[in-house]
Amino acid sequence: SKAASSQTEDGAVDETEESPPATDDPSVTLSATQTVLPGREREFETYLRGVTAAAATFPGHLGSQILRPGRGSREYRVVFRF
């Protein structure tokens, strides 16, 4: 949002917040990361299946994506779109 200011007739400054312009795409994206402890990957994958299945039941759900760790990393990222 942008701040706008103007001066009133009595010299006071009137500051207002302008809302961002409306768009045709009111979607929201949420990204969450989690570092998984060694040996807990299978348990975490089960958790991810449950979380993404639960997200799919909410109105407006557009999809979920799981980004698994690359070589040398333990960090998972889950992206939800509503």
CSV table of C-alpha atoms in Angstrom, one decimal:
chain,number,residue,atom,x,y,z
A,1,SER,CA,0.0,0.0,0.0
A,2,LYS,CA,1.1,3.6,-0.6
A,3,ALA,CA,0.9,6.4,1.8
A,4,ALA,CA,-0.6,9.7,0.5
A,5,SER,CA,-0.7,13.0,2.2
A,6,SER,CA,-2.4,16.3,1.6
A,7,GLN,CA,-2.6,19.5,3.4
A,8,THR,CA,-6.0,20.7,4.7
A,9,GLU,CA,-7.2,24.3,4.6
A,10,ASP,CA,-6.1,24.8,8.3
A,11,GLY,CA,-2.6,23.6,7.5
A,12,ALA,CA,-2.9,20.2,9.0
A,13,VAL,CA,-1.5,17.3,7.1
A,14,ASP,CA,-3.9,14.5,6.3
A,15,GLU,CA,-2.2,11.1,5.7
A,16,THR,CA,-4.1,8.2,4.3
A,17,GLU,CA,-3.1,4.6,3.3
A,18,GLU,CA,-4.1,3.7,-0.3
A,19,SER,CA,-5.0,0.1,-0.9
A,20,PRO,CA,-3.2,-1.7,-3.7
A,21,PRO,CA,-5.2,-1.8,-6.9
A,22,ALA,CA,-7.7,-4.6,-7.3
A,23,THR,CA,-6.6,-7.4,-9.5
A,24,ASP,CA,-8.4,-10.1,-11.4
A,25,ASP,CA,-6.4,-12.8,-9.5
A,26,PRO,CA,-7.2,-12.6,-5.8
A,27,SER,CA,-5.2,-15.8,-5.2
A,28,VAL,CA,-2.8,-16.3,-2.2
A,29,THR,CA,0.4,-18.4,-2.2
A,30,LEU,CA,1.8,-19.7,1.1
A,31,SER,CA,5.3,-21.2,1.2
A,32,ALA,CA,6.5,-23.2,4.2
A,33,THR,CA,9.9,-24.8,4.8
A,34,GLN,CA,11.0,-27.5,7.2
A,35,THR,CA,14.4,-29.1,7.8
A,36,VAL,CA,13.8,-32.8,8.5
A,37,LEU,CA,16.0,-34.7,10.9
A,38,PRO,CA,18.0,-37.6,9.5
A,39,GLY,CA,16.0,-40.8,9.6
A,40,ARG,CA,12.6,-39.0,9.9
A,41,GLU,CA,12.0,-38.5,6.2
A,42,ARG,CA,9.4,-41.3,5.9
A,43,GLU,CA,7.5,-39.9,8.8
A,44,PHE,CA,7.6,-36.4,7.3
A,45,GLU,CA,6.5,-37.6,3.9
A,46,THR,CA,3.4,-39.2,5.6
A,47,TYR,CA,2.8,-35.8,7.4
A,48,LEU,CA,3.0,-34.0,4.0
A,49,ARG,CA,0.5,-36.3,2.4
A,50,GLY,CA,-2.0,-35.5,5.2
A,51,VAL,CA,-1.3,-31.7,5.1
A,52,THR,CA,-1.7,-31.5,1.3
A,53,ALA,CA,-4.9,-33.7,1.4
A,54,ALA,CA,-6.4,-31.5,4.2
A,55,ALA,CA,-5.5,-28.3,2.2
A,56,ALA,CA,-7.3,-29.7,-0.8
A,57,THR,CA,-10.6,-29.8,1.1
A,58,PHE,CA,-10.7,-26.0,1.7
A,59,PRO,CA,-12.7,-23.7,-0.6
A,60,GLY,CA,-10.6,-21.9,-3.1
A,61,HIS,CA,-7.7,-24.5,-3.0
A,62,LEU,CA,-5.8,-24.2,-6.3
A,63,GLY,CA,-3.1,-26.7,-5.6
A,64,SER,CA,-0.1,-27.8,-3.6
A,65,GLN,CA,3.5,-28.5,-4.5
A,66,ILE,CA,6.2,-30.3,-2.5
A,67,LEU,CA,9.8,-29.4,-3.3
A,68,ARG,CA,12.0,-32.1,-1.8
A,69,PRO,CA,15.6,-31.5,-0.7
A,70,GLY,CA,18.4,-31.5,-3.2
A,71,ARG,CA,21.6,-33.3,-2.7
A,72,GLY,CA,23.3,-32.2,0.6
A,73,SER,CA,20.1,-30.5,1.9
A,74,ARG,CA,17.5,-31.6,4.4
A,75,GLU,CA,15.0,-28.7,3.7
A,76,TYR,CA,11.6,-29.4,2.3
A,77,ARG,CA,9.4,-26.6,0.9
A,78,VAL,CA,5.6,-26.9,0.5
A,79,VAL,CA,3.8,-24.3,-1.6
A,80,PHE,CA,0.0,-23.9,-1.2
A,81,ARG,CA,-2.2,-21.8,-3.5
A,82,PHE,CA,-5.6,-20.6,-2.7
